XYZ file of C-alpha atoms in Angstrom:
683
model
C 112.429 49.153 176.251
C 111.620 52.572 177.665
C 114.423 54.071 175.578
C 112.911 52.545 172.444
C 109.512 53.989 173.343
C 111.069 57.360 174.066
C 112.925 57.445 170.747
C 109.813 56.331 168.894
C 107.691 59.030 170.507
C 110.301 61.679 169.843
C 110.564 60.733 166.152
C 106.777 60.739 165.692
C 105.332 63.843 164.088
C 101.618 64.490 163.651
C 100.405 64.374 160.062
C 99.207 67.965 160.220
C 102.771 69.171 160.761
C 103.883 67.483 157.531
C 101.505 69.547 155.418
C 101.756 72.741 157.452
C 103.122 75.569 155.335
C 105.968 77.669 156.692
C 105.006 81.217 157.516
C 105.987 83.734 154.859
C 109.050 85.697 155.912
C 109.368 88.968 154.089
C 113.040 89.558 153.329
C 113.315 92.706 151.253
C 116.062 92.753 148.651
C 117.414 89.329 149.716
C 117.464 85.814 148.229
C 117.047 87.011 144.633
C 116.277 84.169 142.200
C 114.591 83.579 138.822
C 110.789 83.442 138.966
C 108.254 81.788 136.637
C 110.917 80.466 134.270
C 108.420 78.274 132.300
C 106.362 81.354 131.494
C 109.480 83.157 130.305
C 110.208 80.255 127.964
C 106.572 80.244 126.781
C 106.676 83.984 126.110
C 109.972 83.572 124.261
C 108.404 80.895 122.060
C 105.447 83.204 121.428
C 107.837 85.974 120.340
C 109.575 83.498 118.036
C 106.150 82.762 116.532
C 105.527 86.477 116.001
C 108.892 86.776 114.295
C 108.092 83.677 112.252
C 104.953 85.343 110.895
C 106.999 88.345 109.800
C 109.588 86.063 108.208
C 106.866 84.085 106.439
C 105.371 87.230 104.903
C 108.813 88.306 103.686
C 109.753 84.904 102.286
C 106.440 84.425 100.457
C 106.608 87.873 98.866
C 103.913 89.607 100.926
C 106.312 92.304 102.088
C 107.598 92.887 98.548
C 104.049 93.123 97.178
C 103.151 95.698 99.842
C 106.242 97.856 99.358
C 106.689 97.594 95.566
C 103.024 97.006 94.733
C 101.425 94.486 92.389
C 99.073 94.648 89.433
C 95.694 93.034 88.944
C 97.292 89.962 87.324
C 99.434 89.043 90.359
C 102.721 90.509 89.047
C 104.928 92.382 91.514
C 106.187 95.675 90.120
C 109.911 96.244 89.694
C 110.936 92.584 89.392
C 110.710 89.451 87.249
C 107.644 87.318 88.077
C 106.668 83.668 87.864
C 103.491 82.787 85.915
C 100.336 81.976 87.910
C 98.325 79.020 86.686
C 95.008 80.039 85.159
C 95.758 83.781 85.159
C 96.537 85.418 81.856
C 99.160 88.168 81.622
C 100.871 86.820 84.749
C 104.602 86.021 84.922
C 105.662 89.255 83.187
C 109.011 90.933 83.562
C 108.335 94.251 85.288
C 111.933 95.159 86.037
C 111.500 98.557 84.362
C 107.945 99.106 85.585
C 108.334 100.159 89.223
C 105.121 102.113 89.892
C 101.527 100.996 90.488
C 98.938 102.913 88.453
C 95.151 102.630 89.021
C 92.910 103.073 86.000
C 90.246 104.763 88.162
C 91.950 105.974 91.367
C 88.862 107.869 92.505
C 86.649 104.767 92.644
C 86.990 104.031 96.354
C 85.022 101.350 98.185
C 84.314 103.053 101.511
C 82.989 99.874 103.132
C 85.990 97.699 102.237
C 88.407 100.672 102.450
C 90.168 99.946 99.146
C 90.328 101.205 95.563
C 87.951 99.337 93.214
C 90.017 99.655 90.079
C 92.338 97.651 87.845
C 95.989 98.199 88.746
C 98.917 98.126 86.327
C 102.675 98.386 86.683
C 104.006 101.390 84.767
C 107.437 102.906 84.303
C 106.303 106.474 85.040
C 103.306 108.147 86.638
C 101.452 110.712 84.494
C 103.125 114.071 85.131
C 100.277 116.075 83.617
C 96.549 115.737 83.080
C 95.701 113.533 80.080
C 92.281 114.470 78.705
C 92.020 112.303 75.535
C 93.188 108.936 74.241
C 95.556 110.787 71.919
C 97.186 112.237 75.048
C 97.552 108.672 76.364
C 99.183 107.633 73.073
C 101.539 110.641 73.128
C 102.521 109.943 76.767
C 103.241 106.275 75.924
C 105.326 107.161 72.885
C 107.352 109.897 74.590
C 107.942 108.301 78.007
C 107.589 104.607 77.243
C 104.943 104.295 79.994
C 101.810 102.556 78.721
C 98.798 103.362 80.910
C 96.397 100.847 79.337
C 96.305 97.097 79.796
C 99.436 95.223 78.710
C 97.900 93.540 75.628
C 96.965 96.896 74.060
C 99.730 98.539 71.983
C 100.311 102.171 72.880
C 100.307 103.547 69.340
C 96.768 102.166 68.730
C 95.035 103.521 71.849
C 92.622 105.914 70.034
C 91.369 103.242 67.585
C 90.969 100.200 69.841
C 87.386 99.332 70.904
C 88.695 97.891 74.236
C 89.956 101.313 75.283
C 86.779 102.091 77.240
C 87.286 99.089 79.565
C 91.054 98.575 79.661
C 92.311 102.162 79.575
C 92.185 104.688 82.433
C 89.103 106.801 82.973
C 89.416 110.213 81.333
C 90.623 112.699 82.225
C 93.665 111.070 83.851
C 94.736 113.335 86.738
C 98.315 114.394 87.318
C 99.953 111.953 89.753
C 103.034 111.577 91.894
C 104.543 108.405 93.316
C 104.448 107.888 97.092
C 107.969 108.046 98.602
C 108.143 104.411 99.815
C 105.206 102.440 98.448
C 105.532 103.443 94.756
C 101.820 104.079 94.162
C 100.769 106.752 91.666
C 98.600 109.124 93.695
C 96.610 112.039 92.191
C 98.012 115.442 93.106
C 94.535 116.973 93.327
C 92.961 115.492 96.483
C 89.509 116.640 95.381
C 89.504 113.298 93.577
C 88.655 111.795 96.971
C 85.695 114.093 97.637
C 83.257 111.233 98.183
C 85.591 109.548 100.644
C 86.088 112.815 102.513
C 82.329 113.335 102.718
C 81.916 109.876 104.272
C 84.655 110.485 106.821
C 83.821 114.077 107.710
C 80.051 114.083 107.909
C 79.768 116.994 110.319
C 81.097 119.548 107.813
C 78.366 120.924 105.590
C 80.748 122.766 103.304
C 84.475 122.951 102.710
C 84.816 126.430 104.137
C 84.592 125.335 107.774
C 87.071 122.482 107.246
C 89.511 124.785 105.452
C 89.300 127.358 108.231
C 89.924 124.729 110.908
C 92.931 123.326 109.060
C 94.237 126.839 108.459
C 93.927 127.555 112.171
C 95.995 124.463 113.052
C 98.630 125.261 110.416
C 98.937 128.882 111.521
C 99.228 128.029 115.222
C 101.547 124.998 115.021
C 104.321 126.756 116.999
C 101.897 127.677 119.764
C 100.522 124.110 119.826
C 104.029 122.706 120.295
C 104.754 125.254 123.027
C 101.534 124.445 124.892
C 102.255 120.715 124.672
C 105.670 121.329 126.230
C 103.953 123.432 128.904
C 101.654 120.503 129.756
C 104.722 118.255 129.992
C 106.497 120.635 132.377
C 103.367 121.129 134.491
C 102.973 117.351 134.867
C 106.563 116.983 136.066
C 106.213 119.866 138.518
C 102.919 118.573 139.878
C 104.428 115.179 140.728
C 107.025 116.901 142.923
C 104.838 119.525 144.627
C 101.751 117.364 145.105
C 103.146 116.254 148.467
C 102.831 119.853 149.677
C 99.267 120.393 148.451
C 97.886 116.877 149.008
C 96.597 117.662 152.530
C 94.755 120.756 151.296
C 93.285 118.879 148.337
C 92.158 115.932 150.456
C 90.402 117.997 153.102
C 88.838 120.333 150.541
C 87.573 117.255 148.699
C 86.172 115.786 151.918
C 84.450 119.036 152.831
C 82.957 119.440 149.345
C 81.614 115.881 149.320
C 80.042 116.231 152.772
C 78.578 119.684 152.075
C 77.336 118.579 148.658
C 75.550 115.521 150.062
C 74.025 117.535 152.924
C 72.960 120.310 150.558
C 71.447 117.882 148.044
C 69.525 116.064 150.774
C 68.239 119.346 152.215
C 67.093 120.557 148.800
C 65.207 117.305 148.165
C 63.411 117.512 151.522
C 62.587 121.172 150.917
C 61.174 120.337 147.476
C 59.130 117.499 148.971
C 57.689 119.650 151.768
C 56.924 122.532 149.394
C 55.321 120.179 146.880
C 53.328 118.513 149.644
C 51.960 121.834 150.941
C 51.044 122.968 147.428
C 49.426 119.595 146.748
C 47.303 119.822 149.926
C 46.040 123.257 148.979
C 45.253 122.170 145.412
C 43.507 118.976 146.536
C 41.395 120.887 149.053
C 40.181 123.294 146.359
C 39.481 120.468 143.918
C 37.507 118.476 146.501
C 35.407 121.521 147.313
C 34.643 122.048 143.634
C 34.241 118.438 142.403
C 33.609 116.546 145.692
C 35.558 113.516 144.340
C 39.226 112.821 143.485
C 40.281 112.905 139.824
C 43.233 111.622 137.785
C 45.215 114.825 138.368
C 45.185 114.215 142.124
C 46.561 110.679 141.627
C 49.362 112.019 139.418
C 50.196 114.653 142.015
C 50.375 111.985 144.734
C 52.718 109.908 142.557
C 55.016 112.897 142.113
C 55.047 113.512 145.859
C 55.864 109.855 146.548
C 58.711 110.013 144.024
C 60.182 113.070 145.745
C 59.826 111.317 149.112
C 61.710 108.262 147.825
C 64.493 110.464 146.451
C 64.747 112.408 149.711
C 64.841 109.259 151.862
C 67.443 107.658 149.588
C 69.595 110.782 149.730
C 69.263 110.846 153.512
C 70.373 107.224 153.792
C 73.281 107.875 151.430
C 74.336 110.962 153.394
C 74.137 109.067 156.682
C 76.286 106.235 155.340
C 78.735 108.757 153.897
C 79.039 110.622 157.198
C 79.620 107.359 159.071
C 82.301 106.361 156.582
C 83.958 109.757 156.945
C 83.820 109.390 160.725
C 85.415 105.944 160.750
C 87.903 106.647 157.943
C 89.047 110.109 159.007
C 92.234 108.690 160.529
C 92.982 106.688 157.420
C 92.781 109.822 155.301
C 95.904 110.955 157.163
C 97.662 107.842 155.807
C 96.787 108.873 152.238
C 98.270 112.322 152.853
C 101.436 110.779 154.352
C 101.829 108.424 151.385
C 101.465 111.327 148.930
C 104.109 113.202 150.914
C 106.543 110.274 150.738
C 105.759 109.704 147.029
C 106.889 113.269 146.348
C 110.174 112.473 148.106
C 110.570 109.348 145.991
C 110.543 111.435 142.808
C 113.196 113.727 144.305
C 115.485 110.784 145.151
C 114.632 108.869 141.932
C 114.367 111.569 139.241
C 114.684 109.013 136.426
C 111.136 107.890 137.237
C 110.020 110.902 135.212
C 111.536 109.360 132.078
C 109.669 106.051 132.400
C 106.506 107.259 130.566
C 108.692 108.323 127.624
C 110.445 104.947 127.510
C 107.146 103.069 127.735
C 105.547 105.221 125.047
C 108.575 104.740 122.787
C 108.528 100.954 123.274
C 104.787 100.766 122.606
C 105.080 103.008 119.541
C 107.882 100.920 118.026
C 105.974 97.693 118.655
C 102.716 99.096 117.227
C 104.523 100.286 114.088
C 106.036 96.817 113.675
C 102.654 95.171 114.311
C 100.860 97.334 111.738
C 103.632 96.727 109.206
C 103.362 92.931 109.604
C 99.554 93.178 109.457
C 99.860 94.957 106.112
C 102.288 92.275 104.987
C 99.678 89.650 105.892
C 97.138 91.487 103.765
C 99.259 90.848 100.665
C 100.393 87.338 101.647
C 98.856 84.053 100.600
C 97.787 82.218 97.511
C 96.697 84.175 94.412
C 92.985 83.780 93.706
C 90.998 85.191 90.818
C 87.942 87.163 91.813
C 85.088 85.866 89.670
C 83.159 89.142 89.912
C 85.936 91.514 88.894
C 88.371 89.149 87.172
C 91.239 90.594 89.246
C 93.807 88.612 91.233
C 93.768 88.873 95.029
C 96.106 87.261 97.559
C 94.375 85.490 100.454
C 95.452 83.266 103.334
C 93.777 79.876 103.117
C 93.604 76.804 105.347
C 95.573 76.863 108.593
C 97.420 79.998 107.465
C 94.295 82.021 108.319
C 95.073 81.531 112.020
C 98.226 83.625 111.647
C 96.092 86.763 111.688
C 94.472 85.692 114.977
C 97.873 84.812 116.424
C 99.116 88.236 115.381
C 96.091 89.903 117.009
C 96.697 88.088 120.325
C 100.313 89.224 120.105
C 99.180 92.848 119.951
C 97.368 92.540 123.290
C 99.837 90.298 125.142
C 102.997 92.174 124.155
C 101.380 95.578 124.835
C 100.326 94.395 128.293
C 103.824 92.937 128.787
C 105.430 96.319 128.087
C 103.060 98.059 130.533
C 103.737 95.356 133.142
C 107.488 95.877 132.715
C 106.925 99.529 133.578
C 104.991 98.549 136.717
C 107.680 96.070 137.788
C 110.434 98.627 137.178
C 108.670 101.242 139.303
C 107.933 98.666 142.016
C 111.565 97.543 142.153
C 112.885 101.111 142.421
C 110.339 102.118 145.105
C 111.033 98.920 147.114
C 114.757 99.716 147.015
C 114.041 103.241 148.250
C 111.665 102.150 151.031
C 113.749 99.326 152.467
C 117.015 101.280 152.458
C 117.281 102.788 155.942
C 120.023 105.263 155.058
C 118.803 107.097 151.966
C 122.336 108.369 151.296
C 123.365 104.764 150.543
C 120.858 104.296 147.740
C 122.273 102.861 144.487
C 123.500 105.429 141.999
C 120.700 104.548 139.583
C 117.918 102.573 141.337
C 115.844 102.654 138.136
C 118.561 100.990 136.061
C 119.176 98.495 138.877
C 115.466 97.668 138.864
C 115.504 97.217 135.077
C 118.494 94.871 135.312
C 116.824 92.814 138.071
C 113.686 92.600 135.944
C 115.620 91.457 132.875
C 117.673 88.931 134.850
C 115.115 87.432 137.236
C 111.474 88.409 136.724
C 110.556 88.482 133.016
C 108.602 85.254 133.490
C 106.497 86.805 136.257
C 105.705 89.813 134.069
C 104.825 87.508 131.140
C 102.425 85.496 133.315
C 100.702 88.559 134.776
C 100.262 90.175 131.365
C 98.897 86.907 129.931
C 96.183 86.826 132.612
C 95.110 90.342 131.611
C 95.131 89.232 127.968
C 92.795 86.326 128.747
C 90.259 88.780 130.183
C 90.718 91.507 127.574
C 90.234 89.306 124.499
C 86.666 88.154 125.372
C 85.719 91.731 126.240
C 86.987 93.014 122.886
C 85.169 90.203 121.056
C 81.905 91.057 122.837
C 82.391 94.745 122.024
C 82.918 93.867 118.357
C 79.759 91.707 118.348
C 77.804 94.498 120.033
C 78.913 97.013 117.401
C 78.145 94.641 114.538
C 74.655 93.880 115.876
C 73.791 97.474 116.695
C 70.192 98.070 115.704
C 69.559 94.369 114.951
C 69.472 92.682 118.368
C 66.594 92.905 120.824
C 66.718 94.826 124.084
C 67.386 91.732 126.212
C 70.375 90.633 124.121
C 71.755 94.171 124.121
C 71.428 94.368 127.913
C 73.143 90.991 128.363
C 76.026 91.979 126.095
C 76.552 95.265 127.907
C 76.404 93.486 131.274
C 79.035 90.953 130.201
C 81.262 93.705 128.823
C 80.922 95.691 132.056
C 81.680 92.640 134.243
C 84.769 91.776 132.203
C 85.919 95.397 132.414
C 85.562 95.371 136.216
C 87.391 92.036 136.424
C 90.192 93.429 134.268
C 90.582 96.478 136.543
C 90.674 94.293 139.675
C 93.247 91.963 138.136
C 95.332 94.942 137.036
C 95.417 96.217 140.627
C 96.232 92.765 142.013
C 98.944 92.245 139.385
C 100.539 95.540 140.289
C 100.754 94.539 143.942
C 101.966 91.056 142.954
C 104.845 92.671 141.047
C 105.700 94.699 144.152
C 105.682 91.530 146.279
C 107.940 89.850 143.719
C 110.288 92.840 143.849
C 110.477 92.401 147.652
C 110.609 88.631 148.094
C 111.630 87.377 144.648
C 108.749 84.878 144.710
C 106.781 83.609 141.717
C 103.628 85.313 140.474
C 101.037 83.129 142.217
C 102.824 83.249 145.593
C 103.329 87.007 145.309
C 99.689 87.555 144.320
C 98.473 85.453 147.276
C 100.755 87.259 149.757
C 99.834 90.691 148.411
C 96.128 89.794 148.466
C 96.340 88.746 152.139
C 98.072 92.011 153.036
C 95.439 94.026 151.155
C 92.561 92.145 152.792
C 94.018 92.840 156.249
C 94.090 96.552 155.355
C 90.840 96.688 153.377
C 89.621 100.004 154.820
C 92.977 101.658 154.212
C 92.986 100.350 150.635
C 89.482 101.716 150.050
C 90.469 105.117 151.433
C 93.638 105.382 149.365
C 91.941 104.243 146.160
C 88.973 106.588 146.522
C 90.546 109.703 147.989
C 93.911 109.244 146.280
C 92.463 108.565 142.836
C 90.184 111.570 143.083
C 93.087 113.802 144.111
C 95.082 112.577 141.108
C 92.040 113.172 138.905
C 91.896 116.739 140.210
C 95.583 117.025 139.328
C 94.828 115.985 135.745
C 92.004 118.514 135.548
C 94.340 121.183 136.975
C 96.955 120.536 134.269
C 94.363 120.531 131.469
C 92.747 123.714 132.815
C 96.062 125.576 133.134
C 97.131 124.488 129.644
C 93.762 125.472 128.171
C 93.887 128.866 129.900
C 97.389 129.505 128.565
C 96.176 128.353 125.146
C 93.264 130.805 125.146
C 95.609 133.653 126.054
C 98.196 132.673 123.438
C 95.721 132.005 120.635
C 93.616 135.055 121.402
C 96.747 137.212 121.348
C 97.399 136.138 117.747
C 94.785 138.114 115.812
C 95.781 136.724 112.406
C 93.335 133.834 112.611
C 90.055 133.325 114.332
C 89.548 129.557 114.149
C 91.541 128.364 117.179
C 88.974 125.927 118.596
C 90.590 122.891 116.936
C 94.132 123.795 118.097
C 92.802 124.260 121.616
C 91.077 120.847 121.548
C 94.303 119.221 120.323
C 96.287 120.866 123.119
C 93.766 119.856 125.808
C 93.715 116.229 124.627
C 97.507 116.096 124.621
C 97.646 117.727 128.071
C 95.239 115.148 129.508
C 97.202 112.290 127.904
C 100.503 113.565 129.318
C 98.990 114.189 132.759
C 97.458 110.708 132.763
C 100.789 109.064 131.860
C 102.783 110.894 134.530
C 100.212 110.717 137.313
C 99.719 107.014 136.586
C 103.379 106.577 137.558
C 102.660 108.581 140.712
C 99.683 106.304 141.453
C 101.849 103.190 141.077
C 104.405 104.702 143.468
C 101.692 105.377 146.071
C 100.299 101.831 145.794
C 103.753 100.244 146.148
C 104.552 102.506 149.110
C 101.334 101.428 150.814
C 102.135 97.725 150.351
C 105.634 98.282 151.765
C 104.147 100.245 154.682
C 101.621 97.493 155.436
C 104.379 94.861 155.420
C 106.616 97.063 157.556
C 103.955 97.634 160.242
C 102.980 93.945 160.254
C 106.436 92.453 160.743
C 108.183 95.280 162.637
C 107.263 97.223 165.778
C 110.082 99.722 166.239
C 111.884 97.768 168.959
C 115.645 96.996 168.725
C 116.154 94.317 166.112
C 112.741 95.031 164.545
C 113.130 98.663 163.561
C 110.810 100.257 161.039
C 112.001 101.000 157.503
C 109.420 103.727 156.894
C 109.950 107.405 156.216
C 109.609 110.094 158.896
C 106.161 111.173 157.629
C 104.832 107.616 157.880
C 106.529 107.218 161.260
C 104.642 110.269 162.527
C 101.407 108.697 161.302
C 102.202 105.461 163.202
C 103.114 107.373 166.373
C 99.905 109.402 166.198
C 97.896 106.206 165.704
C 99.590 104.603 168.712
C 98.967 107.694 170.821
C 95.285 107.743 169.933
C 94.990 104.003 170.637
C 96.705 104.465 174.013
C 94.317 107.285 174.913
C 91.354 105.095 173.986
C 92.699 102.268 176.149
C 93.222 104.691 179.058
C 89.665 105.944 178.707
C 88.292 102.402 178.737
C 90.335 101.518 181.836
C 89.105 104.623 183.670
C 85.507 103.750 182.876
C 86.026 100.180 184.073
C 87.924 101.090 187.309
C 84.941 102.422 189.407
C 83.029 99.234 188.735
C 86.017 97.138 189.829
C 86.369 99.225 193.051
C 82.723 98.621 193.974
C 83.083 94.891 193.397
C 86.250 94.827 195.518
C 84.509 96.687 198.410
C 81.585 94.284 198.331
C 83.953 91.340 198.361
C 85.770 92.681 201.402
C 82.490 93.277 203.276
C 81.356 89.720 202.610
C 84.685 88.202 203.625
C 84.702 86.527 207.170
C 86.443 88.437 209.928
C 86.306 91.808 208.309
C 83.851 93.172 210.892
C 86.065 92.187 213.844
C 88.995 93.742 212.158
């Protein structure tokens, strides 16, 4: 019986142990498996839908109508057409008429961004200016290209009364066909003067615009050279920033502290000086008027305002000094991480090429997206516009949602490409960090990271990018509503819209940071997105002060790096452009160069920022689960090891100081205890 009881008690487990979760064991580069497979399948289906939209536009003729063009009766140029019910002159054979000709190409609707003119399919664009209807007749007879509506015979153009409505507006400008889209375009761009005036409103006359364009054209070689200079400077800065990071950080700290102290001192000095002047003025006024006036009340209000500013600045400075005091040791961690990040780029030089690959992938996708969007604009059912009598193709019914689907695809796939870059960098940096012997690194850690991403973690990247998409879409919709209602909504509605947009922007930035760390956790543990995000979030919360220090100090240092690259490029541009005395308008080329330099610096230093963030997560995991003892050795670099040793030394000194302060008190208590003990006096 006792054996039965013993076996029963041994087999019993408390209910809490059934639901207790096992502790997360971080096993870098081990137990690799597929993650978030359902999301990979969902993203694949979404891509199939995007491809289906493109296929639909091609099959229904939208792509052909965009490329070959179509006339105002729904006929596609360059091919045989089917008749459209209720539309006259449709279903014509335009095999020999391959070019689209607009009767009034200069009549542009700036609001709708399209040409408000009847379009015809012609066999040849006018190669010279046609000033009269006899010129139109001669051109039709000689070239077989009739420029009036199809029902009008070419040899009767000058006599027909319909010529004023169904023939081109005179004079017909000389035109050339576009290389791909077969549209007859006027050679003289002054035809679009009204459109240019609407676009370029800051130019009062054409002379300034011509001089600016001439400056860009004359300095194109220098612009290309300066852009290459910005590219080289960005690459060099990523390598040498580990040597100048300490100087930059401490200079930044000193400038912030001195600036806050100086600003506070100036405010107090202004308040005291204003107060003394106010007392003298009020004394004179009281002697003269014997009663306070409105000017005295205004002066008191100004003094109170200065006092509030001075007190606020003092509080801010005090908080800042306390933060600097408590976070001074954590600044050393930022410097160490920058130092190690510089080493990462030396061991993984292919990281420099990642911005190019990402930019190329985004550019190819955006070109495809714009092309399909244009296809959608010429896809749908033909409808006759009752106002103009022209045929337009529009999506009706459920087909209208294809445009929205396509718009969501722009955001999700763009975020997916950026997330793939983050995961690739995280995988390569994790491989570098958790390889003890750096000589045994893979030959190409970047390519290995790309292969691991493609084989195991595309679902995780798809899920993370979809979360960002869910936040970005409402923000873009609110921004569109705000722009559409500009000047119409009241102040309260405008404030609420801006508040919502700002909150969604902040949420998007926080989720971007959390996603980036989740990708790093996935690269380490090969866990799904939610598990990786939870684990990374717990690590970041445990090191909240370190995270704040790295994000504030580190981001500002990288911002200074961007400013340094732009400044150096601009300085070189001023020297190069000023040396060339052939042209004087080099402001626009310099602006172009500076914008390109900032874009390049942002792309490259964003990679550096990702490397620093991943290194910090690896460092936090390393210090949490390892202590340097045999069997639990650190993975970290020598620079980070020195930081840990210095931290331990300072902690040991603090403990020693506390024990010394506590020892005299313990000695007194021990002496009193001995004196009170029985038999001590006889002894």
